[in-house]
Amino acid sequence: MSTVELTAARDAAARPAPPPGSRRRGRRSPATPLEKVLRWGLRAVVTLVLGFLVTPIVIVVLESFNSVDYLSFPLEGWSLTHYRRFFADSAWVDASLLSAKIALLAALIATVIGTVAAWGLARSEARGKGLVFALLYSPLLIPIIVLAMSYYFTFADLKVIGHWQLISVAYSVMGIPYVLVAVSNALQQFDPELENAARTLGAGMTRTLLRITLPSLTSAISAGALFAFVIAFDEAVIILFVSGSGSVTLPRKLWDSVRYDLTPTLAVAGTILIAVCVGLFLLSELIKILRERRERR
C-alpha cells in the first residue's frame, strides 16, 4: 500500500462515525416561503380548534371554585365551599353513586356481549355476518332522542320505568358498538395460527380462548369497556325519559338543577364528570404503556 493510501486510511479512521441512520435520511431541503406559511397556518387552526374545545371545560372547572353563591365569570373569589356543599348533600352523592352503579353494570354487559359478538363474527364464515355486525353497530347511527323515546314506550308498556337495572341494559346497547369495533380491529391484527398451535398441542376451544385469545385482546377489551362506562355515566337524554322519580342519576340531577337552581354546585358536578372521564382515559393509557413495556421485556 502506498504512502498516500495509508494517509487516507488513517484520516478516515480518525474521523468520527456518523450517527445511526444519517446516511439513510440525507439532508432535508429548506422549506419554501409558501410551505412555511401553510405550516404556521395549520398550527394556528389547530390551536384555535383546541382552544374552542378546551375553553368551556376550563371555565366550568374554574367556576366550581367560585366564592359566591351564583354563577359569575370572571371569578369573584376562590373557595371550596361548593365542594363541601356537594359532598354534604345526600341528593348529589346518591345521584353520583347511582350513576357509577348503572355505568358499571352497563359496561359489564356491553363488554361481554360485544367481545363474544366480535369473536364470533371474526371466526364465522356465514354470509349474514355483515348484517349482524350492522345491526349491532346501528345504535351509533340512530339519533339519541329516537332511542330515548323507544325505551320510554317500551318501559312504560312493561311498567318498569325507574328500574336502574333495566336502565343499565338500555345503556349497554349504546356501549356494545364501541366494544365490538375495538375488539374486531384487534382480532384483525391477531394471528389465528396461535390458536391453531394451541389446539395442536391439545388445548380445547375454551382453554385456547381463555389462555391465548383473550390475553391478546386485553387492551382492546378494556378500551371498549371504558367507552361503554363513560357513555353510561354521563349520558343525559335517555335518563330523562326512563328514570322516573326513583332513579335520579348525576346527569338527571344536573338537568333538574339547571332548570331550578343555578349555583356553582352545578360546576362542581360538571367538574366531577370531567375528572372521572379524563381519569379513566389516563388510566387506560397508563395500562397500555405498562403492557407494552412488559411485552418488550
PDB file of C-alpha atoms in Angstrom:
ATOM      1  CA  MET A   1       0.000   0.000   0.000  1.00  0.00           C
ATOM      2  CA  SER A   2       1.349   3.428  -0.931  1.00  0.00           C
ATOM      3  CA  THR A   3       2.004   6.299   1.452  1.00  0.00           C
ATOM      4  CA  VAL A   4      -0.980   8.253   0.054  1.00  0.00           C
ATOM      5  CA  GLU A   5      -3.324   5.333   0.617  1.00  0.00           C
ATOM      6  CA  LEU A   6      -2.030   4.842   4.172  1.00  0.00           C
ATOM      7  CA  THR A   7      -2.586   8.523   4.966  1.00  0.00           C
ATOM      8  CA  ALA A   8      -6.113   8.449   3.530  1.00  0.00           C
ATOM      9  CA  ALA A   9      -6.996   5.332   5.522  1.00  0.00           C
ATOM     10  CA  ARG A  10      -5.586   6.852   8.734  1.00  0.00           C
ATOM     11  CA  ASP A  11      -7.592  10.090   8.206  1.00  0.00           C
ATOM     12  CA  ALA A  12     -10.785   8.137   7.542  1.00  0.00           C
ATOM     13  CA  ALA A  13     -10.312   6.130  10.719  1.00  0.00           C
ATOM     14  CA  ALA A  14      -9.711   9.302  12.737  1.00  0.00           C
ATOM     15  CA  ARG A  15     -12.932  10.929  11.611  1.00  0.00           C
ATOM     16  CA  PRO A  16     -15.937  10.305  13.970  1.00  0.00           C
ATOM     17  CA  ALA A  17     -18.525   7.878  12.708  1.00  0.00           C
ATOM     18  CA  PRO A  18     -21.814   9.457  11.546  1.00  0.00           C
ATOM     19  CA  PRO A  19     -24.819   8.905  13.777  1.00  0.00           C
ATOM     20  CA  PRO A  20     -27.001   5.865  13.003  1.00  0.00           C
ATOM     21  CA  GLY A  21     -29.468   6.470  10.220  1.00  0.00           C
ATOM     22  CA  SER A  22     -27.847   9.705   8.998  1.00  0.00           C
ATOM     23  CA  ARG A  23     -26.864   8.179   5.664  1.00  0.00           C
ATOM     24  CA  ARG A  24     -30.384   6.951   5.068  1.00  0.00           C
ATOM     25  CA  ARG A  25     -32.118  10.197   5.911  1.00  0.00           C
ATOM     26  CA  GLY A  26     -29.993  12.578   3.932  1.00  0.00           C
ATOM     27  CA  ARG A  27     -30.339  16.323   4.085  1.00  0.00           C
ATOM     28  CA  ARG A  28     -33.765  17.936   4.132  1.00  0.00           C
ATOM     29  CA  SER A  29     -34.220  20.714   1.640  1.00  0.00           C
ATOM     30  CA  PRO A  30     -35.116  24.084   3.197  1.00  0.00           C
ATOM     31  CA  ALA A  31     -38.823  24.911   3.308  1.00  0.00           C
ATOM     32  CA  THR A  32     -40.135  27.389   0.786  1.00  0.00           C
ATOM     33  CA  PRO A  33     -41.955  30.542   1.973  1.00  0.00           C
ATOM     34  CA  LEU A  34     -45.281  29.010   0.913  1.00  0.00           C
ATOM     35  CA  GLU A  35     -44.600  25.857   2.944  1.00  0.00           C
ATOM     36  CA  LYS A  36     -43.708  27.962   5.993  1.00  0.00           C
ATOM     37  CA  VAL A  37     -46.941  29.952   5.669  1.00  0.00           C
ATOM     38  CA  LEU A  38     -49.018  26.781   5.305  1.00  0.00           C
ATOM     39  CA  ARG A  39     -47.243  25.200   8.289  1.00  0.00           C
ATOM     40  CA  TRP A  40     -47.889  28.181  10.545  1.00  0.00           C
ATOM     41  CA  GLY A  41     -51.443  28.449   9.263  1.00  0.00           C
ATOM     42  CA  LEU A  42     -52.091  24.806  10.116  1.00  0.00           C
ATOM     43  CA  ARG A  43     -50.662  25.317  13.609  1.00  0.00           C
ATOM     44  CA  ALA A  44     -52.878  28.361  14.105  1.00  0.00           C
ATOM     45  CA  VAL A  45     -56.010  26.457  13.031  1.00  0.00           C
ATOM     46  CA  VAL A  46     -55.187  23.521  15.322  1.00  0.00           C
ATOM     47  CA  THR A  47     -54.558  25.919  18.221  1.00  0.00           C
ATOM     48  CA  LEU A  48     -57.876  27.690  17.649  1.00  0.00           C
ATOM     49  CA  VAL A  49     -59.809  24.408  17.457  1.00  0.00           C
ATOM     50  CA  LEU A  50     -58.188  23.091  20.637  1.00  0.00           C
ATOM     51  CA  GLY A  51     -58.871  26.377  22.391  1.00  0.00           C
ATOM     52  CA  PHE A  52     -62.503  26.293  21.284  1.00  0.00           C
ATOM     53  CA  LEU A  53     -62.882  22.773  22.706  1.00  0.00           C
ATOM     54  CA  VAL A  54     -60.932  23.237  25.928  1.00  0.00           C
ATOM     55  CA  THR A  55     -62.062  26.731  26.974  1.00  0.00           C
ATOM     56  CA  PRO A  56     -65.583  25.715  28.142  1.00  0.00           C
ATOM     57  CA  ILE A  57     -64.103  22.875  30.192  1.00  0.00           C
ATOM     58  CA  VAL A  58     -61.614  25.230  31.841  1.00  0.00           C
ATOM     59  CA  ILE A  59     -64.376  27.733  32.639  1.00  0.00           C
ATOM     60  CA  VAL A  60     -66.533  25.025  34.262  1.00  0.00           C
ATOM     61  CA  VAL A  61     -63.625  23.835  36.411  1.00  0.00           C
ATOM     62  CA  LEU A  62     -62.747  27.390  37.482  1.00  0.00           C
ATOM     63  CA  GLU A  63     -66.394  28.193  38.212  1.00  0.00           C
ATOM     64  CA  SER A  64     -66.546  25.313  40.704  1.00  0.00           C
ATOM     65  CA  PHE A  65     -64.093  27.255  42.904  1.00  0.00           C
ATOM     66  CA  ASN A  66     -66.135  30.473  42.886  1.00  0.00           C
ATOM     67  CA  SER A  67     -66.672  32.008  46.317  1.00  0.00           C
ATOM     68  CA  VAL A  68     -70.149  33.463  45.644  1.00  0.00           C
ATOM     69  CA  ASP A  69     -73.483  31.626  45.564  1.00  0.00           C
ATOM     70  CA  TYR A  70     -74.291  32.414  41.952  1.00  0.00           C
ATOM     71  CA  LEU A  71     -72.668  31.754  38.609  1.00  0.00           C
ATOM     72  CA  SER A  72     -70.302  34.524  37.566  1.00  0.00           C
ATOM     73  CA  PHE A  73     -67.212  34.807  35.420  1.00  0.00           C
ATOM     74  CA  PRO A  74     -64.550  36.087  35.955  1.00  0.00           C
ATOM     75  CA  LEU A  75     -64.468  34.647  39.452  1.00  0.00           C
ATOM     76  CA  GLU A  76     -65.135  36.950  42.367  1.00  0.00           C
ATOM     77  CA  GLY A  77     -63.024  34.822  44.718  1.00  0.00           C
ATOM     78  CA  TRP A  78     -61.663  31.369  45.381  1.00  0.00           C
ATOM     79  CA  SER A  79     -63.306  28.895  47.738  1.00  0.00           C
ATOM     80  CA  LEU A  80     -64.022  25.189  48.291  1.00  0.00           C
ATOM     81  CA  THR A  81     -67.455  25.954  49.757  1.00  0.00           C
ATOM     82  CA  HIS A  82     -69.399  24.422  46.880  1.00  0.00           C
ATOM     83  CA  TYR A  83     -67.360  21.213  47.012  1.00  0.00           C
ATOM     84  CA  ARG A  84     -68.255  20.888  50.697  1.00  0.00           C
ATOM     85  CA  ARG A  85     -71.908  21.523  49.868  1.00  0.00           C
ATOM     86  CA  PHE A  86     -71.836  18.954  47.092  1.00  0.00           C
ATOM     87  CA  PHE A  87     -70.465  16.135  49.257  1.00  0.00           C
ATOM     88  CA  ALA A  88     -72.663  17.161  52.203  1.00  0.00           C
ATOM     89  CA  ASP A  89     -75.836  16.968  50.095  1.00  0.00           C
ATOM     90  CA  SER A  90     -77.123  13.392  50.038  1.00  0.00           C
ATOM     91  CA  ALA A  91     -79.072  14.042  46.827  1.00  0.00           C
ATOM     92  CA  TRP A  92     -75.894  14.815  44.869  1.00  0.00           C
ATOM     93  CA  VAL A  93     -73.929  11.973  46.450  1.00  0.00           C
ATOM     94  CA  ASP A  94     -76.707   9.411  45.882  1.00  0.00           C
ATOM     95  CA  ALA A  95     -77.058  10.540  42.254  1.00  0.00           C
ATOM     96  CA  SER A  96     -73.309  10.140  41.696  1.00  0.00           C
ATOM     97  CA  LEU A  97     -73.252   6.667  43.249  1.00  0.00           C
ATOM     98  CA  LEU A  98     -76.272   5.581  41.203  1.00  0.00           C
ATOM     99  CA  SER A  99     -74.606   6.825  38.013  1.00  0.00           C
ATOM    100  CA  ALA A 100     -71.490   4.819  38.833  1.00  0.00           C
ATOM    101  CA  LYS A 101     -73.546   1.699  39.612  1.00  0.00           C
ATOM    102  CA  ILE A 102     -75.547   1.952  36.388  1.00  0.00           C
ATOM    103  CA  ALA A 103     -72.412   2.634  34.333  1.00  0.00           C
ATOM    104  CA  LEU A 104     -70.527  -0.329  35.823  1.00  0.00           C
ATOM    105  CA  LEU A 105     -73.336  -2.778  35.061  1.00  0.00           C
ATOM    106  CA  ALA A 106     -73.842  -1.319  31.581  1.00  0.00           C
ATOM    107  CA  ALA A 107     -70.107  -1.553  30.821  1.00  0.00           C
ATOM    108  CA  LEU A 108     -70.023  -5.161  32.033  1.00  0.00           C
ATOM    109  CA  ILE A 109     -72.968  -6.204  29.854  1.00  0.00           C
ATOM    110  CA  ALA A 110     -71.653  -4.327  26.810  1.00  0.00           C
ATOM    111  CA  THR A 111     -68.159  -5.771  27.230  1.00  0.00           C
ATOM    112  CA  VAL A 112     -69.334  -9.378  27.450  1.00  0.00           C
ATOM    113  CA  ILE A 113     -71.784  -9.137  24.540  1.00  0.00           C
ATOM    114  CA  GLY A 114     -69.501  -7.022  22.353  1.00  0.00           C
ATOM    115  CA  THR A 115     -66.475  -9.272  22.897  1.00  0.00           C
ATOM    116  CA  VAL A 116     -68.380 -12.505  22.251  1.00  0.00           C
ATOM    117  CA  ALA A 117     -70.048 -11.000  19.163  1.00  0.00           C
ATOM    118  CA  ALA A 118     -66.740  -9.718  17.753  1.00  0.00           C
ATOM    119  CA  TRP A 119     -65.036 -13.082  18.297  1.00  0.00           C
ATOM    120  CA  GLY A 120     -67.954 -14.996  16.806  1.00  0.00           C
ATOM    121  CA  LEU A 121     -68.180 -12.747  13.735  1.00  0.00           C
ATOM    122  CA  ALA A 122     -64.422 -12.904  13.181  1.00  0.00           C
ATOM    123  CA  ARG A 123     -64.420 -16.730  13.273  1.00  0.00           C
ATOM    124  CA  SER A 124     -67.689 -17.220  11.388  1.00  0.00           C
ATOM    125  CA  GLU A 125     -67.960 -17.855   7.663  1.00  0.00           C
ATOM    126  CA  ALA A 126     -71.717 -17.241   7.469  1.00  0.00           C
ATOM    127  CA  ARG A 127     -72.974 -14.978   4.720  1.00  0.00           C
ATOM    128  CA  GLY A 128     -75.118 -12.845   7.002  1.00  0.00           C
ATOM    129  CA  LYS A 129     -72.398 -11.810   9.431  1.00  0.00           C
ATOM    130  CA  GLY A 130     -72.162  -8.391   7.768  1.00  0.00           C
ATOM    131  CA  LEU A 131     -75.842  -7.826   8.520  1.00  0.00           C
ATOM    132  CA  VAL A 132     -75.345  -8.920  12.134  1.00  0.00           C
ATOM    133  CA  PHE A 133     -72.424  -6.516  12.510  1.00  0.00           C
ATOM    134  CA  ALA A 134     -74.533  -3.681  11.045  1.00  0.00           C
ATOM    135  CA  LEU A 135     -77.384  -4.411  13.476  1.00  0.00           C
ATOM    136  CA  LEU A 136     -75.036  -4.392  16.470  1.00  0.00           C
ATOM    137  CA  TYR A 137     -73.444  -1.178  15.235  1.00  0.00           C
ATOM    138  CA  SER A 138     -76.764   0.552  14.475  1.00  0.00           C
ATOM    139  CA  PRO A 139     -77.254   2.223  17.921  1.00  0.00           C
ATOM    140  CA  LEU A 140     -74.493   4.662  16.962  1.00  0.00           C
ATOM    141  CA  LEU A 141     -76.386   5.647  13.816  1.00  0.00           C
ATOM    142  CA  ILE A 142     -79.809   6.175  15.399  1.00  0.00           C
ATOM    143  CA  PRO A 143     -80.470   9.647  16.864  1.00  0.00           C
ATOM    144  CA  ILE A 144     -80.308   9.537  20.638  1.00  0.00           C
ATOM    145  CA  ILE A 145     -83.753  11.107  21.003  1.00  0.00           C
ATOM    146  CA  VAL A 146     -85.263   8.280  18.935  1.00  0.00           C
ATOM    147  CA  LEU A 147     -83.618   5.689  21.171  1.00  0.00           C
ATOM    148  CA  ALA A 148     -84.842   7.516  24.253  1.00  0.00           C
ATOM    149  CA  MET A 149     -88.444   7.582  23.034  1.00  0.00           C
ATOM    150  CA  SER A 150     -88.264   3.895  22.087  1.00  0.00           C
ATOM    151  CA  TYR A 151     -87.002   2.992  25.554  1.00  0.00           C
ATOM    152  CA  TYR A 152     -89.696   5.139  27.162  1.00  0.00           C
ATOM    153  CA  PHE A 153     -92.581   3.472  25.330  1.00  0.00           C
ATOM    154  CA  THR A 154     -91.120   0.003  25.944  1.00  0.00           C
ATOM    155  CA  PHE A 155     -90.515   0.608  29.647  1.00  0.00           C
ATOM    156  CA  ALA A 156     -93.919   2.239  30.031  1.00  0.00           C
ATOM    157  CA  ASP A 157     -95.695  -0.736  28.489  1.00  0.00           C
ATOM    158  CA  LEU A 158     -93.782  -3.083  30.782  1.00  0.00           C
ATOM    159  CA  LYS A 159     -94.296  -0.726  33.760  1.00  0.00           C
ATOM    160  CA  VAL A 160     -90.593  -0.771  34.639  1.00  0.00           C
ATOM    161  CA  ILE A 161     -89.740   2.929  34.342  1.00  0.00           C
ATOM    162  CA  GLY A 162     -87.219   3.876  37.016  1.00  0.00           C
ATOM    163  CA  HIS A 163     -85.640   0.426  37.479  1.00  0.00           C
ATOM    164  CA  TRP A 164     -81.891   1.056  37.443  1.00  0.00           C
ATOM    165  CA  GLN A 165     -81.051  -2.479  36.277  1.00  0.00           C
ATOM    166  CA  LEU A 166     -83.078  -2.015  33.080  1.00  0.00           C
ATOM    167  CA  ILE A 167     -81.593   1.454  32.618  1.00  0.00           C
ATOM    168  CA  SER A 168     -78.186  -0.253  32.649  1.00  0.00           C
ATOM    169  CA  VAL A 169     -79.403  -2.657  29.967  1.00  0.00           C
ATOM    170  CA  ALA A 170     -80.548   0.301  27.860  1.00  0.00           C
ATOM    171  CA  TYR A 171     -77.149   1.964  28.190  1.00  0.00           C
ATOM    172  CA  SER A 172     -75.341  -1.284  27.416  1.00  0.00           C
ATOM    173  CA  VAL A 173     -76.984  -1.290  23.985  1.00  0.00           C
ATOM    174  CA  MET A 174     -75.194   2.005  23.305  1.00  0.00           C
ATOM    175  CA  GLY A 175     -71.885   0.633  24.563  1.00  0.00           C
ATOM    176  CA  ILE A 176     -71.880  -2.611  22.563  1.00  0.00           C
ATOM    177  CA  PRO A 177     -70.810  -0.938  19.260  1.00  0.00           C
ATOM    178  CA  TYR A 178     -67.689   0.536  20.864  1.00  0.00           C
ATOM    179  CA  VAL A 179     -66.621  -2.822  22.287  1.00  0.00           C
ATOM    180  CA  LEU A 180     -67.495  -4.547  19.015  1.00  0.00           C
ATOM    181  CA  VAL A 181     -65.391  -2.191  16.894  1.00  0.00           C
ATOM    182  CA  ALA A 182     -62.411  -2.194  19.283  1.00  0.00           C
ATOM    183  CA  VAL A 183     -62.273  -5.983  19.624  1.00  0.00           C
ATOM    184  CA  SER A 184     -62.942  -6.572  15.906  1.00  0.00           C
ATOM    185  CA  ASN A 185     -60.000  -4.342  14.963  1.00  0.00           C
ATOM    186  CA  ALA A 186     -57.775  -6.177  17.445  1.00  0.00           C
ATOM    187  CA  LEU A 187     -58.859  -9.561  16.067  1.00  0.00           C
ATOM    188  CA  GLN A 188     -57.882  -8.458  12.559  1.00  0.00           C
ATOM    189  CA  GLN A 189     -54.321  -7.990  13.798  1.00  0.00           C
ATOM    190  CA  PHE A 190     -54.352 -11.216  15.824  1.00  0.00           C
ATOM    191  CA  ASP A 191     -52.570 -14.196  14.261  1.00  0.00           C
ATOM    192  CA  PRO A 192     -55.025 -17.133  14.119  1.00  0.00           C
ATOM    193  CA  GLU A 193     -52.085 -19.516  13.831  1.00  0.00           C
ATOM    194  CA  LEU A 194     -51.558 -19.042  17.566  1.00  0.00           C
ATOM    195  CA  GLU A 195     -54.958 -20.605  18.208  1.00  0.00           C
ATOM    196  CA  ASN A 196     -54.206 -23.419  15.769  1.00  0.00           C
ATOM    197  CA  ALA A 197     -50.906 -24.097  17.516  1.00  0.00           C
ATOM    198  CA  ALA A 198     -52.593 -24.229  20.909  1.00  0.00           C
ATOM    199  CA  ARG A 199     -55.190 -26.713  19.635  1.00  0.00           C
ATOM    200  CA  THR A 200     -52.475 -28.795  18.026  1.00  0.00           C
ATOM    201  CA  LEU A 201     -50.795 -29.052  21.422  1.00  0.00           C
ATOM    202  CA  GLY A 202     -54.009 -30.369  22.967  1.00  0.00           C
ATOM    203  CA  ALA A 203     -55.791 -27.251  24.235  1.00  0.00           C
ATOM    204  CA  GLY A 204     -59.544 -27.174  23.756  1.00  0.00           C
ATOM    205  CA  MET A 205     -61.516 -24.264  22.356  1.00  0.00           C
ATOM    206  CA  THR A 206     -62.379 -22.838  25.773  1.00  0.00           C
ATOM    207  CA  ARG A 207     -58.830 -23.083  27.091  1.00  0.00           C
ATOM    208  CA  THR A 208     -57.453 -21.561  23.894  1.00  0.00           C
ATOM    209  CA  LEU A 209     -59.883 -18.683  24.180  1.00  0.00           C
ATOM    210  CA  LEU A 210     -59.061 -18.025  27.840  1.00  0.00           C
ATOM    211  CA  ARG A 211     -55.280 -18.557  27.684  1.00  0.00           C
ATOM    212  CA  ILE A 212     -54.365 -17.342  24.173  1.00  0.00           C
ATOM    213  CA  THR A 213     -57.022 -15.160  22.559  1.00  0.00           C
ATOM    214  CA  LEU A 214     -58.408 -13.066  25.417  1.00  0.00           C
ATOM    215  CA  PRO A 215     -54.998 -12.071  26.890  1.00  0.00           C
ATOM    216  CA  SER A 216     -54.028 -10.723  23.466  1.00  0.00           C
ATOM    217  CA  LEU A 217     -57.228  -8.659  23.331  1.00  0.00           C
ATOM    218  CA  THR A 218     -56.960  -7.149  26.810  1.00  0.00           C
ATOM    219  CA  SER A 219     -56.139  -3.629  25.586  1.00  0.00           C
ATOM    220  CA  ALA A 220     -58.983  -3.585  23.067  1.00  0.00           C
ATOM    221  CA  ILE A 221     -61.495  -5.021  25.541  1.00  0.00           C
ATOM    222  CA  SER A 222     -60.539  -2.516  28.248  1.00  0.00           C
ATOM    223  CA  ALA A 223     -60.768   0.365  25.761  1.00  0.00           C
ATOM    224  CA  GLY A 224     -64.260  -0.706  24.680  1.00  0.00           C
ATOM    225  CA  ALA A 225     -65.342  -1.158  28.296  1.00  0.00           C
ATOM    226  CA  LEU A 226     -64.020   2.315  29.096  1.00  0.00           C
ATOM    227  CA  PHE A 227     -66.095   3.915  26.348  1.00  0.00           C
ATOM    228  CA  ALA A 228     -69.171   1.964  27.429  1.00  0.00           C
ATOM    229  CA  PHE A 229     -68.713   3.139  31.027  1.00  0.00           C
ATOM    230  CA  VAL A 230     -68.229   6.800  30.098  1.00  0.00           C
ATOM    231  CA  ILE A 231     -71.297   6.825  27.853  1.00  0.00           C
ATOM    232  CA  ALA A 232     -73.494   5.315  30.555  1.00  0.00           C
ATOM    233  CA  PHE A 233     -72.053   7.565  33.257  1.00  0.00           C
ATOM    234  CA  ASP A 234     -72.629  10.973  31.648  1.00  0.00           C
ATOM    235  CA  GLU A 235     -75.484  10.407  29.162  1.00  0.00           C
ATOM    236  CA  ALA A 236     -78.444  12.723  29.894  1.00  0.00           C
ATOM    237  CA  VAL A 237     -81.095  12.273  27.180  1.00  0.00           C
ATOM    238  CA  ILE A 238     -82.171   8.665  27.760  1.00  0.00           C
ATOM    239  CA  ILE A 239     -82.220   9.066  31.538  1.00  0.00           C
ATOM    240  CA  LEU A 240     -84.685  11.961  31.244  1.00  0.00           C
ATOM    241  CA  PHE A 241     -87.174   9.582  29.628  1.00  0.00           C
ATOM    242  CA  VAL A 242     -86.726   6.387  31.644  1.00  0.00           C
ATOM    243  CA  SER A 243     -85.577   7.459  35.123  1.00  0.00           C
ATOM    244  CA  GLY A 244     -88.988   8.352  36.512  1.00  0.00           C
ATOM    245  CA  SER A 245     -88.778   9.658  40.061  1.00  0.00           C
ATOM    246  CA  GLY A 246     -86.829   6.788  41.595  1.00  0.00           C
ATOM    247  CA  SER A 247     -83.575   6.684  39.594  1.00  0.00           C
ATOM    248  CA  VAL A 248     -82.064  10.152  39.595  1.00  0.00           C
ATOM    249  CA  THR A 249     -78.553   9.907  38.192  1.00  0.00           C
ATOM    250  CA  LEU A 250     -75.937  12.639  38.197  1.00  0.00           C
ATOM    251  CA  PRO A 251     -76.794  13.887  34.662  1.00  0.00           C
ATOM    252  CA  ARG A 252     -80.502  13.910  35.607  1.00  0.00           C
ATOM    253  CA  LYS A 253     -79.723  15.831  38.804  1.00  0.00           C
ATOM    254  CA  LEU A 254     -77.657  18.289  36.788  1.00  0.00           C
ATOM    255  CA  TRP A 255     -80.544  18.838  34.379  1.00  0.00           C
ATOM    256  CA  ASP A 256     -83.012  19.467  37.202  1.00  0.00           C
ATOM    257  CA  SER A 257     -80.611  21.888  38.897  1.00  0.00           C
ATOM    258  CA  VAL A 258     -80.064  23.824  35.668  1.00  0.00           C
ATOM    259  CA  ARG A 259     -83.827  24.367  35.475  1.00  0.00           C
ATOM    260  CA  TYR A 260     -84.460  25.298  39.103  1.00  0.00           C
ATOM    261  CA  ASP A 261     -81.226  26.116  40.947  1.00  0.00           C
ATOM    262  CA  LEU A 262     -78.345  27.840  39.128  1.00  0.00           C
ATOM    263  CA  THR A 263     -75.455  27.751  41.593  1.00  0.00           C
ATOM    264  CA  PRO A 264     -71.730  26.900  41.325  1.00  0.00           C
ATOM    265  CA  THR A 265     -72.606  23.467  42.703  1.00  0.00           C
ATOM    266  CA  LEU A 266     -73.538  22.666  39.102  1.00  0.00           C
ATOM    267  CA  ALA A 267     -69.950  23.427  38.137  1.00  0.00           C
ATOM    268  CA  VAL A 268     -68.750  21.085  40.883  1.00  0.00           C
ATOM    269  CA  ALA A 269     -70.875  18.252  39.453  1.00  0.00           C
ATOM    270  CA  GLY A 270     -69.635  19.042  35.962  1.00  0.00           C
ATOM    271  CA  THR A 271     -66.041  19.058  37.180  1.00  0.00           C
ATOM    272  CA  ILE A 272     -66.544  15.644  38.756  1.00  0.00           C
ATOM    273  CA  LEU A 273     -67.919  14.282  35.475  1.00  0.00           C
ATOM    274  CA  ILE A 274     -64.946  15.721  33.603  1.00  0.00           C
ATOM    275  CA  ALA A 275     -62.485  14.368  36.178  1.00  0.00           C
ATOM    276  CA  VAL A 276     -63.964  10.867  36.013  1.00  0.00           C
ATOM    277  CA  CYS A 277     -63.812  10.745  32.203  1.00  0.00           C
ATOM    278  CA  VAL A 278     -60.300  12.204  31.970  1.00  0.00           C
ATOM    279  CA  GLY A 279     -59.057   9.984  34.800  1.00  0.00           C
ATOM    280  CA  LEU A 280     -60.377   6.844  33.133  1.00  0.00           C
ATOM    281  CA  PHE A 281     -58.756   7.703  29.813  1.00  0.00           C
ATOM    282  CA  LEU A 282     -55.438   8.448  31.529  1.00  0.00           C
ATOM    283  CA  LEU A 283     -55.699   5.145  33.386  1.00  0.00           C
ATOM    284  CA  SER A 284     -56.340   3.358  30.100  1.00  0.00           C
ATOM    285  CA  GLU A 285     -53.259   4.950  28.533  1.00  0.00           C
ATOM    286  CA  LEU A 286     -51.164   4.056  31.578  1.00  0.00           C
ATOM    287  CA  ILE A 287     -52.269   0.422  31.414  1.00  0.00           C
ATOM    288  CA  LYS A 288     -51.465   0.373  27.702  1.00  0.00           C
ATOM    289  CA  ILE A 289     -47.966   1.786  28.260  1.00  0.00           C
ATOM    290  CA  LEU A 290     -47.224  -0.665  31.080  1.00  0.00           C
ATOM    291  CA  ARG A 291     -48.446  -3.568  28.962  1.00  0.00           C
ATOM    292  CA  GLU A 292     -46.229  -2.537  26.026  1.00  0.00           C
ATOM    293  CA  ARG A 293     -43.207  -2.285  28.300  1.00  0.00           C
ATOM    294  CA  ARG A 294     -43.889  -5.715  29.742  1.00  0.00           C
ATOM    295  CA  GLU A 295     -44.208  -7.219  26.272  1.00  0.00           C
ATOM    296  CA  ARG A 296     -40.881  -5.682  25.212  1.00  0.00           C
ATOM    297  CA  ARG A 297     -39.151  -7.388  28.105  1.00  0.00           C
TER     298      ARG A 297
END
